[in-house]
Tab-separated table of C-alpha atoms in Angstrom:
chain	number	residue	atom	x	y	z
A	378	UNK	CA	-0.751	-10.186	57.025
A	379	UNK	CA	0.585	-14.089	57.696
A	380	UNK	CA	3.955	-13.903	56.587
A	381	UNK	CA	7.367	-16.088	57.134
A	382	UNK	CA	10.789	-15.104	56.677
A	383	UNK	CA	13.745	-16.379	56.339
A	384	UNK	CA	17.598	-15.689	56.026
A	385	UNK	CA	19.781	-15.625	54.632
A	386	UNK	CA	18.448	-16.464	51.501
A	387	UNK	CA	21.605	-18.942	50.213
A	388	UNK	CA	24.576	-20.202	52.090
A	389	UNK	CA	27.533	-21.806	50.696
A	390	UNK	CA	29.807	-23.894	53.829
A	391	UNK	CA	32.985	-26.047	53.794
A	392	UNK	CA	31.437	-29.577	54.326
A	393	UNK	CA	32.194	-30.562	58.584
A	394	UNK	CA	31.111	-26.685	59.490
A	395	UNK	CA	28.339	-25.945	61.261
A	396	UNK	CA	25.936	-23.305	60.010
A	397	UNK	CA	22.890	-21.666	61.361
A	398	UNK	CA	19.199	-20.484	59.290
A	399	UNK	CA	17.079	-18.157	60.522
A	400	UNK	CA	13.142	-17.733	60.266
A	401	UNK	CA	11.014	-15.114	61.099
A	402	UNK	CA	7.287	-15.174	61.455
A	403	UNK	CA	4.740	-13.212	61.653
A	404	UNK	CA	1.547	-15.617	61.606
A	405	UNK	CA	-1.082	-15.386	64.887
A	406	UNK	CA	-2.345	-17.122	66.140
A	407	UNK	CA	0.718	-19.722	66.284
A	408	UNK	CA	0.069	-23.036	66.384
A	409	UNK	CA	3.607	-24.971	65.073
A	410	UNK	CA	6.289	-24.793	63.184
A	411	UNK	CA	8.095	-27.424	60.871
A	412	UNK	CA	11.486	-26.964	58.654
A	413	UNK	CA	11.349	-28.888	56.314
A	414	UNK	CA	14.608	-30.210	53.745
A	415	UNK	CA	14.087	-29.865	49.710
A	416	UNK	CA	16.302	-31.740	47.926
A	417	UNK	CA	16.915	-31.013	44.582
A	418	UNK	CA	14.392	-32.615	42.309
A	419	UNK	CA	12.487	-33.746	45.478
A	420	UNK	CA	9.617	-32.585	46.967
A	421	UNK	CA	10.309	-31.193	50.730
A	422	UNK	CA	10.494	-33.749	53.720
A	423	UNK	CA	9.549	-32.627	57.353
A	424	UNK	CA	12.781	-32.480	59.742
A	425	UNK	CA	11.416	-30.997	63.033
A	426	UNK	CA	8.292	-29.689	64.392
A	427	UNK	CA	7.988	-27.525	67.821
A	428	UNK	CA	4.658	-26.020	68.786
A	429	UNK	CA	4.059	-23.067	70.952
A	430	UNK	CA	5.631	-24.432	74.246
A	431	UNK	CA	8.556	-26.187	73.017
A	432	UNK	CA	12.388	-24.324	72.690
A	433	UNK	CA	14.398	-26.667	71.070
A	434	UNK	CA	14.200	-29.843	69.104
A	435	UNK	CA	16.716	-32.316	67.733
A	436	UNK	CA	17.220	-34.600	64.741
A	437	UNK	CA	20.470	-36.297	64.562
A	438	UNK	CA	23.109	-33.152	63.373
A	439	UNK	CA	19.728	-31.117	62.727
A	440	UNK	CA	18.290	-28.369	66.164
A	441	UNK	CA	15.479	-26.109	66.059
A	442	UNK	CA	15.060	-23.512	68.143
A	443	UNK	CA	12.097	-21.413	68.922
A	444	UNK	CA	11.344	-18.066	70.712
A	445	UNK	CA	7.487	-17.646	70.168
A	446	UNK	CA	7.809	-14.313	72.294
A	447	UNK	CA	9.905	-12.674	69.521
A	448	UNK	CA	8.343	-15.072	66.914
A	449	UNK	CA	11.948	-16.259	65.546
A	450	UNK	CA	13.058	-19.899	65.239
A	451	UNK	CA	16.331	-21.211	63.933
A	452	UNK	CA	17.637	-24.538	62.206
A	453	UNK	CA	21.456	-25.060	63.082
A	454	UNK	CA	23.723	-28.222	61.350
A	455	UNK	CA	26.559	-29.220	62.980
A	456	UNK	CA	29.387	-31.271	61.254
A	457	UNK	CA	27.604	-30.330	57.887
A	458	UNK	CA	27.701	-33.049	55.544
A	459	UNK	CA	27.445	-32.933	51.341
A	460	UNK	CA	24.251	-34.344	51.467
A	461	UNK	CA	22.865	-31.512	53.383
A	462	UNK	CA	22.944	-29.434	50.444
A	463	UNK	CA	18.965	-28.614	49.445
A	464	UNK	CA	17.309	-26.088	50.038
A	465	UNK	CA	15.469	-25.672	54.141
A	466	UNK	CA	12.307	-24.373	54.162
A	467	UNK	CA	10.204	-22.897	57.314
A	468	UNK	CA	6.934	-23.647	57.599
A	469	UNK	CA	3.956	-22.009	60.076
A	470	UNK	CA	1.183	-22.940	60.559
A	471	UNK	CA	-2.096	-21.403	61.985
A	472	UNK	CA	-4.778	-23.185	64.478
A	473	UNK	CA	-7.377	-23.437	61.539
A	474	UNK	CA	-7.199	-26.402	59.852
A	475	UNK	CA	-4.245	-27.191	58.312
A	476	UNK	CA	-3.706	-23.256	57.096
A	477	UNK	CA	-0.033	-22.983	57.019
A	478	UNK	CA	2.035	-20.602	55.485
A	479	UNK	CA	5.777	-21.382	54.039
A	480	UNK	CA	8.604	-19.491	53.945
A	481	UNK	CA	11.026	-19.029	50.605
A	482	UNK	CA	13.610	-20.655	51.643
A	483	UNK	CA	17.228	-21.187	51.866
A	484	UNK	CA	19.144	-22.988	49.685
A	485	UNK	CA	22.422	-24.379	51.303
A	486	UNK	CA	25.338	-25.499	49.565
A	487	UNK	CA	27.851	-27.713	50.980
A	488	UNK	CA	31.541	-27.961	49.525
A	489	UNK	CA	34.575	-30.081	49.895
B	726	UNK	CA	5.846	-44.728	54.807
B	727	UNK	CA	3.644	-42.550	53.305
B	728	UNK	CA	3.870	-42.495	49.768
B	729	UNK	CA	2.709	-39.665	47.147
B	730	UNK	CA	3.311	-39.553	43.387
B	731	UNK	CA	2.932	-37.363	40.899
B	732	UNK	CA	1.857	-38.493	37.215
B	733	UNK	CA	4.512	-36.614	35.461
B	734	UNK	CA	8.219	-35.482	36.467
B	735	UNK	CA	8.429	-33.021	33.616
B	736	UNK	CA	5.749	-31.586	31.528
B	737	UNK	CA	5.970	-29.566	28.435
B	738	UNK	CA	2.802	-28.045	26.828
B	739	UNK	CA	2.221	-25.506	24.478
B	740	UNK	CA	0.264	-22.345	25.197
B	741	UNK	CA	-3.456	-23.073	25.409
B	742	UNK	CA	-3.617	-26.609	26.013
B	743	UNK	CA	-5.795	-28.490	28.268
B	744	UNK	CA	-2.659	-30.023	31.043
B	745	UNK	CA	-4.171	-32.478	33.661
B	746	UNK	CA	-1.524	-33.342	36.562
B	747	UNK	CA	-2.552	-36.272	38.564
B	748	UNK	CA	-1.630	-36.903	42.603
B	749	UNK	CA	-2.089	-39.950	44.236
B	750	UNK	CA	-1.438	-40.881	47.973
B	751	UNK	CA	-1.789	-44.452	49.396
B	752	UNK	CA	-1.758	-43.475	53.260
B	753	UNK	CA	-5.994	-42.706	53.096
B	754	UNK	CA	-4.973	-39.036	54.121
B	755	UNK	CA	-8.495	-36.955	54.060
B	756	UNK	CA	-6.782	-33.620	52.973
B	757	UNK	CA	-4.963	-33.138	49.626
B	758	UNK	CA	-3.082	-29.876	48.282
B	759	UNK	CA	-2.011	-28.368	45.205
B	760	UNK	CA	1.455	-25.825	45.611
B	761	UNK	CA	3.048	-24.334	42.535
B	762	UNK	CA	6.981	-23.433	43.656
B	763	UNK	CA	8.706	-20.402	41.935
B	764	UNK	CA	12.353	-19.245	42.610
B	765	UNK	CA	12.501	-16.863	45.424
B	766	UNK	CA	8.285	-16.683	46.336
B	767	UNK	CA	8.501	-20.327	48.334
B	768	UNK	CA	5.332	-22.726	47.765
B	769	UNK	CA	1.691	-20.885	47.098
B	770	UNK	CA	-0.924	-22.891	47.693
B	771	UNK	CA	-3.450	-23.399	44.858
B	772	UNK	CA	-6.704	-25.212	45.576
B	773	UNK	CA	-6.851	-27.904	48.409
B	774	UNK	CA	-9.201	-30.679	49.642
B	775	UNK	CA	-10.790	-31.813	53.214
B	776	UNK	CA	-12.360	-34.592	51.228
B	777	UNK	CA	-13.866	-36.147	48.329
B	778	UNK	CA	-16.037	-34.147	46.007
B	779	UNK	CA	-15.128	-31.440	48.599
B	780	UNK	CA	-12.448	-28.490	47.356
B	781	UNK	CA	-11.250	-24.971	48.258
B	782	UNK	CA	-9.138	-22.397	46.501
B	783	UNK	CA	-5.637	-21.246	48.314
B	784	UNK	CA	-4.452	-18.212	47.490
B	785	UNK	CA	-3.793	-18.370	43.626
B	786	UNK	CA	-6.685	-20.098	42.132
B	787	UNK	CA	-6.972	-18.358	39.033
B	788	UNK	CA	-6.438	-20.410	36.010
B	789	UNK	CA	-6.825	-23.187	37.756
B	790	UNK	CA	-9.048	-26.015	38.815
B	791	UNK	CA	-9.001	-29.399	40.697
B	792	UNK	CA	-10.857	-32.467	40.926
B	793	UNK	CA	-11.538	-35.534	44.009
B	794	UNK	CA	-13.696	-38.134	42.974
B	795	UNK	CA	-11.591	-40.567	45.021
B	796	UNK	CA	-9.491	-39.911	48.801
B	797	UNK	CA	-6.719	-40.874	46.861
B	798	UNK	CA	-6.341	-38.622	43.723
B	799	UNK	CA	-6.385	-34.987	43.580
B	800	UNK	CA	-6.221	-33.755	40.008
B	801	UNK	CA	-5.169	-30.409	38.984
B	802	UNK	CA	-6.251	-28.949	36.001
B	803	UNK	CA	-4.726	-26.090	33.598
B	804	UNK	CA	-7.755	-25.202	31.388
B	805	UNK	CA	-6.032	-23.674	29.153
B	806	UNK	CA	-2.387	-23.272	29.950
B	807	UNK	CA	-0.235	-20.215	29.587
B	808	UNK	CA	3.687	-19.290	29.786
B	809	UNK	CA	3.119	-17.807	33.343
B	810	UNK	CA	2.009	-20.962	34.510
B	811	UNK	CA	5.215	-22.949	34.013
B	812	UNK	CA	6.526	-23.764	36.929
B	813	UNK	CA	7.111	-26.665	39.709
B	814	UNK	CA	3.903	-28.364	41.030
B	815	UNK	CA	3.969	-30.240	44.267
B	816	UNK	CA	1.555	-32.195	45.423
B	817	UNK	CA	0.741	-33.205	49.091
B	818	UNK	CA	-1.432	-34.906	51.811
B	819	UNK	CA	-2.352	-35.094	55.636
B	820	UNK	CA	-4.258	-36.312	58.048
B	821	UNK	CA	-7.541	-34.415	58.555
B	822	UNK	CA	-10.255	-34.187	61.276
B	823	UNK	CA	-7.518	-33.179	64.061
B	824	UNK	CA	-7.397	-29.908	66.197
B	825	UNK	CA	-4.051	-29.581	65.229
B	826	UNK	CA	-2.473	-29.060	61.580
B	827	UNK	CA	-0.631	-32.177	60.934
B	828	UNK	CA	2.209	-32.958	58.613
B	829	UNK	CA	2.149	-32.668	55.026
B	830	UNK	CA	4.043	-35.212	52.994
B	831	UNK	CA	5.108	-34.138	49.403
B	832	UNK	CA	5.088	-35.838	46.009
B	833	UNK	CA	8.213	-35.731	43.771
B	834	UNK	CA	6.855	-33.108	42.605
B	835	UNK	CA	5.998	-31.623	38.623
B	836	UNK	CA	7.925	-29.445	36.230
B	837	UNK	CA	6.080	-27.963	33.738
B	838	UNK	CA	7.137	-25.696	30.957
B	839	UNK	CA	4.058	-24.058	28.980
B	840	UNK	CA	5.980	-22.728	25.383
């Protein structure tokens, strides 16, 4: 069975630490993966996308890393910021048409 | 930018009501999805759309149906709505007709409490 998951499942952080999420999938045939950023309230917003050949990606204070051979990615924040409390969410998806399968999640706080 | 709304923020209905939610995207996105989010299960996909008139079921269908008589608005229906079905709806769309599955941008997103 398609399945994503992801750890821990909360994290609280003094804000200007850096933290690091974890995902693990078990979806194949692979054909990307997204984290995507839930604010509170809001629905979730795409941060980075990699696909099978890519390791790492980058978005500002936000880098994604991906090991499709042990089918594990992770989302690290540097210099965490209060605003990057929401909760991250990984998201796989599957060569057939827009099939993708989400993960639960993991809610971040951020504290002075 | 892509822009998605939802018809409703919050939502309260009593048990056995007919609940429509309404989705509307102005990007002319060919697919359209309905999620329902619960607390520790992550977003479950409920019906989706390739196109209009056109719909499939995700994986939690039951009690629910959908309508697409435009590419713009995706309606999900609660026939008649029960307490498990309170929850947070989200509603998104994509571009279709690629190879590869493309981003999917989210609506605000719907809470609704069935008493």
């Amino acid at each position: 069975k398609n399945q994503v998951e992801q750890s821990p499942q909360s994290l609280i952080i003094l804000e200007g630490k850096n933290c690091t999420l974890q995902c693990n999938y078990t979806v194949s045939p692979f054909s990307n993966l997204r984290w995507y950023k839930q604010d509170t309230g809001r629905g979730p917003v795409s941060l980075t996308i990699m696909t099978f050949s890519e390791n790492t990606k980058s978005n500002g204070r936000y880098t994604a890393t991906l090991d499709a051979d042990t089918k594990q990615s992770s989302l690290h924040i540097t210099a965490s910021q209060l605003s990057d409390s929401a909760s991250y969410i990984c998201v796989v998806s599957a060569p057939l048409r827009d099939k993708v399968i989400f993960g639960p999640g993991t809610s971040l706080s951020v504290i002075p | 930018d892509v822009k998605v709304t939802q018809s409703s923020r919050y939502l309260v209905k009593r048990t056995g009501e007919k609940v429509f939610l309404e989705c509307v995207q102005d990007m002319d996105h060919e697919n359209m999805f309905w999620y329902r989010q619960d607390p520790g299960l992550g977003l479950r996909l409920i019906y989706f759309s390739y196109d209009v008139k056109m719909k499939e079921k995700g994986d939690i269908p039951e009690g629910y149906s959908v309508s697409r008589e435009k590419k713009e608005r995706f309606s999900l229906i609660l026939e008649s709505a029960s307490t498990n079905q309170t929850s947070m709806y989200l509603c998104a769309s994509s571009h279709g007709r690629r190879l590869e599955p493309s981003e999917q941008y989210f609506g605000p997103g719907t809470r609704l409490t069935v008493t």
